[in-house]
XYZ file of C-alpha atoms in Angstrom:
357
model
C 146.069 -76.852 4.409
C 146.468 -72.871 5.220
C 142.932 -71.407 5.550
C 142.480 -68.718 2.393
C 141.214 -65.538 4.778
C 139.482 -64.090 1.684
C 137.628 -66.908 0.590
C 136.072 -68.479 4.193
C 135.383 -64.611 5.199
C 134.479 -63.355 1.867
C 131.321 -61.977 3.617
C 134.138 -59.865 5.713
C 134.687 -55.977 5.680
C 137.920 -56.500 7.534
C 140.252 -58.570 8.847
C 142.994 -57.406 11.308
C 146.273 -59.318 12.229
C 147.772 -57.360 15.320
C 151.488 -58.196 16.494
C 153.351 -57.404 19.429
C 156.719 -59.061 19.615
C 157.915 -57.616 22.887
C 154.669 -58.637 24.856
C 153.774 -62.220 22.926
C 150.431 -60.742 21.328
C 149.508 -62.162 18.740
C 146.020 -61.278 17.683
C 143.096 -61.275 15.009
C 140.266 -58.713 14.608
C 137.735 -59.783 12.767
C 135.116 -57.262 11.534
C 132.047 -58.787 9.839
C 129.882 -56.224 9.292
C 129.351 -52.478 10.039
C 125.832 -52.010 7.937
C 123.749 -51.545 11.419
C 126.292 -49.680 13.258
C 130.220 -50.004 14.723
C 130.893 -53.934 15.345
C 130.984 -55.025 19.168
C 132.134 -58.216 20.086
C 134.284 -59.432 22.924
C 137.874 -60.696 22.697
C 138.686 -64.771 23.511
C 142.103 -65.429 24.950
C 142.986 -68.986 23.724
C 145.404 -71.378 22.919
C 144.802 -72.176 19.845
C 146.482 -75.283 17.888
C 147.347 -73.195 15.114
C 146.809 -69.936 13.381
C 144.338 -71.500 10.642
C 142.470 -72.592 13.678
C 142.493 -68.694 15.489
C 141.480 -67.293 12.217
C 138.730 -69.729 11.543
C 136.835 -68.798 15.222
C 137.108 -64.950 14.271
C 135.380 -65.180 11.375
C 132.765 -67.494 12.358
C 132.338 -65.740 15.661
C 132.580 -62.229 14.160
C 129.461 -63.516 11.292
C 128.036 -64.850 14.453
C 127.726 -61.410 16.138
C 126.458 -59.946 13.615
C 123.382 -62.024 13.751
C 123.219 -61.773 17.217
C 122.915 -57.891 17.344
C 120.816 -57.780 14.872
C 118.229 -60.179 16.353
C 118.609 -58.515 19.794
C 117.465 -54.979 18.004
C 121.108 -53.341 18.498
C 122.672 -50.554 16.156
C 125.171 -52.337 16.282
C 127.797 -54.279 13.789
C 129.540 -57.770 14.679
C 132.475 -58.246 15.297
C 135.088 -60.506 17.389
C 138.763 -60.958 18.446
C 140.970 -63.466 19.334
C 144.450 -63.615 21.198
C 146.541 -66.783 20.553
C 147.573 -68.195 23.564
C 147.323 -69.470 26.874
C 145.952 -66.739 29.050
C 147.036 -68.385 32.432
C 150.562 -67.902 31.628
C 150.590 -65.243 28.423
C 148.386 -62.684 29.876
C 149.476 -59.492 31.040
C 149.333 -55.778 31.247
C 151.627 -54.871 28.522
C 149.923 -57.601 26.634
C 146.707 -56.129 26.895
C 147.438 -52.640 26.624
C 149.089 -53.312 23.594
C 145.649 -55.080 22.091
C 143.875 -51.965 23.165
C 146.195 -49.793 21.042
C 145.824 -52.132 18.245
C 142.027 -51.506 18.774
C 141.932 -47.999 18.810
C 143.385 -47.733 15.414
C 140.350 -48.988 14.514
C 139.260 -45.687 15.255
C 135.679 -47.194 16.447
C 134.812 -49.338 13.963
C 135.099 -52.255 16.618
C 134.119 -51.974 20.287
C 135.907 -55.102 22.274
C 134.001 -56.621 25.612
C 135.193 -59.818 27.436
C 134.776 -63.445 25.888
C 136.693 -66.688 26.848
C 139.590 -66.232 28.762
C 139.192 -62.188 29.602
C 136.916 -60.566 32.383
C 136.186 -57.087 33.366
C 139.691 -56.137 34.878
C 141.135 -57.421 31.599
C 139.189 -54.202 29.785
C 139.929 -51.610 32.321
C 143.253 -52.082 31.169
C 142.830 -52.501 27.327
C 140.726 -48.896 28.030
C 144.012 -46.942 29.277
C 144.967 -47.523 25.846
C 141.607 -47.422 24.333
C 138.360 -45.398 23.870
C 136.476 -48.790 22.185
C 135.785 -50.856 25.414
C 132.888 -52.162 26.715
C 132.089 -55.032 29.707
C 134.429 -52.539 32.300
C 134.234 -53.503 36.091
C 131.196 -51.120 38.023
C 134.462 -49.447 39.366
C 135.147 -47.390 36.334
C 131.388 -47.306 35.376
C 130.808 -50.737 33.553
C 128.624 -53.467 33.295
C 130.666 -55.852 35.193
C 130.692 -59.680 34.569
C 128.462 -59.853 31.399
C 127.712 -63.474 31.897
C 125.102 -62.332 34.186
C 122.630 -61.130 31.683
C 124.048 -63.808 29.356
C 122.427 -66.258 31.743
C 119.559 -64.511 32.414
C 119.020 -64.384 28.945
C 119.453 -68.021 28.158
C 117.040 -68.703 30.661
C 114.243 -66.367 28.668
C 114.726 -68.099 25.812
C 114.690 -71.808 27.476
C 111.268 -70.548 29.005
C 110.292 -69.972 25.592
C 111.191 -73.169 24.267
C 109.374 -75.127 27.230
C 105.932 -73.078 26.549
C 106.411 -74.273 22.432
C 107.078 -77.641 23.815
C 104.991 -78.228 26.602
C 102.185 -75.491 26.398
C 104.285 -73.619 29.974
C 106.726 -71.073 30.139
C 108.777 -72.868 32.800
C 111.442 -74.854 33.172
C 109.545 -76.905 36.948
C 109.921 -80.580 36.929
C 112.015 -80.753 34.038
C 115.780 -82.160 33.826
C 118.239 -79.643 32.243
C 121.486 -80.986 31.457
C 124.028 -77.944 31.260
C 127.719 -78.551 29.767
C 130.110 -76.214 30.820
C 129.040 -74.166 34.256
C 131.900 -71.633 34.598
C 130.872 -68.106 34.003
C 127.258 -68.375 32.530
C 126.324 -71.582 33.162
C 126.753 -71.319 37.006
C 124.648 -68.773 36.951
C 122.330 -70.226 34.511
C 121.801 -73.294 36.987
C 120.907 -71.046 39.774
C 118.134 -69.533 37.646
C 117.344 -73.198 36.967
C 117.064 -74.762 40.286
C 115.028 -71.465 41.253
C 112.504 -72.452 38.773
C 112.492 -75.984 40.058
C 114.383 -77.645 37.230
C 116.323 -81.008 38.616
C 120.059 -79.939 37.112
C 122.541 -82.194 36.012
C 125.864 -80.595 35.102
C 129.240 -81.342 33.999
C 132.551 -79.636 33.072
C 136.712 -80.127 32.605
C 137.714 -77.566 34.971
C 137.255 -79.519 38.590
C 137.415 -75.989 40.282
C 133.696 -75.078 38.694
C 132.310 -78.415 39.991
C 133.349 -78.394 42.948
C 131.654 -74.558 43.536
C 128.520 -75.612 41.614
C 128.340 -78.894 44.465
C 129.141 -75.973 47.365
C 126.074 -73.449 45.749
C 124.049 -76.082 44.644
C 124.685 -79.562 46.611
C 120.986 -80.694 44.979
C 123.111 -80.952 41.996
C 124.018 -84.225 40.212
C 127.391 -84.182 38.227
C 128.211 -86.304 35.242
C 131.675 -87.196 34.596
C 132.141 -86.132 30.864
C 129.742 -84.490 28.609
C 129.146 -87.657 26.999
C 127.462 -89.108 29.924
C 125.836 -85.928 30.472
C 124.327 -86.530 26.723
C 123.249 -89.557 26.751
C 121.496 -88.829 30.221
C 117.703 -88.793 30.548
C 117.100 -85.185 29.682
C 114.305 -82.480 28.852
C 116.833 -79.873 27.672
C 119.923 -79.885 26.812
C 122.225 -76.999 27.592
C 125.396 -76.484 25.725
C 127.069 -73.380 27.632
C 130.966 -74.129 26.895
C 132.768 -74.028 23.658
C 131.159 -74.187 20.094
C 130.569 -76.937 18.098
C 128.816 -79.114 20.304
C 125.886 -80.046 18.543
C 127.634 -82.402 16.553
C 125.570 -86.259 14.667
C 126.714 -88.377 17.493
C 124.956 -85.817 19.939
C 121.758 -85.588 18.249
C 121.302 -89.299 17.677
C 121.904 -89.830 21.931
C 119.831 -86.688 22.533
C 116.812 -87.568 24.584
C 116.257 -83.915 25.398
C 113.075 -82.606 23.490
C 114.954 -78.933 23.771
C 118.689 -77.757 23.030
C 118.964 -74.186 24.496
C 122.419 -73.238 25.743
C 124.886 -70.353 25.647
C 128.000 -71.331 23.546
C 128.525 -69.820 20.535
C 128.121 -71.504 17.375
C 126.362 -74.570 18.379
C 125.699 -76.406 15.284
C 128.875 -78.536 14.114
C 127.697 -78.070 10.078
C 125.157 -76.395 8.470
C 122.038 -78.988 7.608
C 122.359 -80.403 11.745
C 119.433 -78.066 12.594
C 116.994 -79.983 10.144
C 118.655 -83.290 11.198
C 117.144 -81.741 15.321
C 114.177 -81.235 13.486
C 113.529 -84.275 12.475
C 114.038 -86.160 15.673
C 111.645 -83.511 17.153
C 114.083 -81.740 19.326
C 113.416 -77.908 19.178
C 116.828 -75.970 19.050
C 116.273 -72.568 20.231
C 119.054 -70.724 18.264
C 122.225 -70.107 20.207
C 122.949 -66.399 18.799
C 118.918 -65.314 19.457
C 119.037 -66.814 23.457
C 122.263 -65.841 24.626
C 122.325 -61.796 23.467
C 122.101 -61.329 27.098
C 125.863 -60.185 27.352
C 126.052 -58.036 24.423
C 122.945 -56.246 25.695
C 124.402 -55.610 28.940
C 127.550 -54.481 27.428
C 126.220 -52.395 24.881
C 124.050 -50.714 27.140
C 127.387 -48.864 28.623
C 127.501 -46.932 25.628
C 124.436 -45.162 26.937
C 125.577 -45.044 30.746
C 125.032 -48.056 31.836
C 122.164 -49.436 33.577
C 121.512 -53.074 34.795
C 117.964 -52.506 35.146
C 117.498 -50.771 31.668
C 119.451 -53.342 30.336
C 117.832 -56.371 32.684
C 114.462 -55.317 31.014
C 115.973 -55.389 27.100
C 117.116 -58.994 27.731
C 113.993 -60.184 29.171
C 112.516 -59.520 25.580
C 114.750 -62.287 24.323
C 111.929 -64.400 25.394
C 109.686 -62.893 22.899
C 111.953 -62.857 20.761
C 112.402 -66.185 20.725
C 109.119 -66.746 20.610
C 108.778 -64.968 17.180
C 111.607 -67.214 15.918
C 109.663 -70.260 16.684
C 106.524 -68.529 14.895
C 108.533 -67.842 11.625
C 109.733 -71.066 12.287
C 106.435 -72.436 11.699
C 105.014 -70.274 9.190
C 107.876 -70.540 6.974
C 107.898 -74.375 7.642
C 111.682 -74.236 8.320
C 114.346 -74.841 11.422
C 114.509 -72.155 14.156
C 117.858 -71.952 13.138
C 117.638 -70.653 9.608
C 113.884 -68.618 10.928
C 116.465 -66.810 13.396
C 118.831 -65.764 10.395
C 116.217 -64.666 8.171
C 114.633 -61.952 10.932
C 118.069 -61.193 11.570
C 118.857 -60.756 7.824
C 115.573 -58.972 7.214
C 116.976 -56.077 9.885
C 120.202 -56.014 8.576
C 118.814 -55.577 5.027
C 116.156 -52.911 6.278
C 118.105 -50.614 8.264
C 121.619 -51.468 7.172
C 120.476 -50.058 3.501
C 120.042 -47.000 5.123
C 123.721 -46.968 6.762
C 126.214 -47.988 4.270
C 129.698 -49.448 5.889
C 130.448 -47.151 9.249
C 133.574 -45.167 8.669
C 133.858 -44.171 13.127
């Protein structure tokens, strides 16, 4: 069944099918709202099983970034992109500078960054064709690698969870289970086992274990995520693809915490009061892992790590006022996080109207 783009993003200002025969693009822009300021939201390079299934992550990551920025106290809009195909064999310069030109006819309504399947060298060359980048190597006066403050952030809001949980605000003599330790989880784990977490890990791509066993040979390594899940655990740490808090996981779950950095976590709406009830604290996924969009929105000030370091250490306390709202409105952290972030949105973006560039 073909997906009806104006009925699952009816909450959309815009979507944007972008084709380039001669290069192979093929891509969506999905712009979810502009009320706070111009959307920013990386582009994912995947190969999708079908179209239905390319449109259906725009939207729901686009909505997702919306949230995100909000919470994280951005001027900033949500938005995301998505390139059909595989990257390790589609990807190219042509390719991408073709996306950027499809970008800057936005005329700034949508800033890009990295996601899944693109890095920094990926947008230094979208940004020969484009003035809307963000997440640029240091060489041309970027962030860099975005996962670092993605991590970092992660880590502020795990912190958070553990004081809510356990009265600390540390992660020491606790077992974190992390799923998926390329980009931010590896670095996630290092903040971990610098805490004095025991870390169990696991991941598809061989190439990322065998690194995390060469950084980190203290390190235990689980065979599938479903081992990993139904490991003796204090936290759980979903930091791959979305979708991964799913019924079978949170019947296993031993964890007492699920804090990760993937993207739309939840497999349905009503899992995060199904958590709730087996006590397991979920520490929203859009709320913890703002780290990259902070770093990559700070560029469009001049970027600075430090500046930008300090704004995503505050996802702890903002985390912390989730949990709060959380209790006082005697709901899940998950629909606490939307309602601050919907309160912002309502407050300021009232004052903006839709952002023309």
């Amino acid at each position: 069944m073909s997906v009806d783009v104006f009925e699952l993003g009816h909450e959309h200002e815009q979507v944007v099918f972008a084709n380039d025969e001669a290069t192979g693009l093929r891509a969506i822009i999905a712009i979810h709202s502009t009320a706070l300021g111009p959307a920013l939201g990386g582009t994912r390079f995947y190969p999708y099983a079908s179209t239905d299934a390319a449109i259906e992550d725009a939207l729901n990551l686009s909505r997702g970034m919306s949230y995100k920025n909000a919470l994280a106290g951005l001027d900033l809009g949500g938005g995301k992109a998505v390139i059909i195909g595989d990257p390790a064999t589609l990807k190219s310069e042509p390719l991408l500078r073709a996306y950027g030109r499809f970008v800057q006819s936005l005329n700034g309504r949508y800033f890009t960054a990295c996601d899944v399947g693109t890095y920094s060298e990926d947008m230094d060359h979208i940004a020969r064709e484009c003035d809307f980048v963000t997440g640029r190597t240091v060489a041309h006066g970027g962030a860099g690698d975005s996962s670092v403050l993605t991590a970092f952030g992660t880590f502020q809001g795990m912190r958070a969870a553990a004081a809510e949980s356990w009265g600390e605000p540390t992660l020491a003599g606790r077992t974190v289970g992390v799923a998926g330790i390329g980009k931010v989880g590896r670095h996630l784990v290092g903040h971990l086992i610098e805490d004095g977490a025991t870390v169990v890990v696991t991941d598809v791509h061989q190439p990322a274990i065998e690194r995390i066993r060469d950084e980190y040979p203290q390190v235990r390594v689980c065979d599938s995520t479903e081992e990993l899940v139904a490991s003796e655990l204090d936290v759980y740490a979903p930091c791959a693809l979305g979708g991964a808090i799913n019924d079978e996981v949170v019947e296993t779950l031993s964890a007492r915490i699920v804090c990760g950095a993937a993207n739309n976590q939840l497999a349905h709406p009503g899992i995060e009061k199904r958590l709730e009830e087996r006590g397991i604290l979920y520490a929203p996924d859009y709320c913890v892992n703002s780290g990259g969009v902070i770093q990559v929105a700070d560029e469009l000030e001049g970027f600075s790590f430090e500046r930008a370091q300090q704004r995503a250490a505050g996802i702890f306390e903002t985390t912390q006022a989730v949990f709060e709202l959380a209790r006082a409105d005697g709901v899940p952290p998950a629909i606490a996080a939307d309602r601050l972030a919907e309160r912002r949105m309502h407050e300021v973006g009232r004052l903006r109207g839709i952002f023309l560039g």
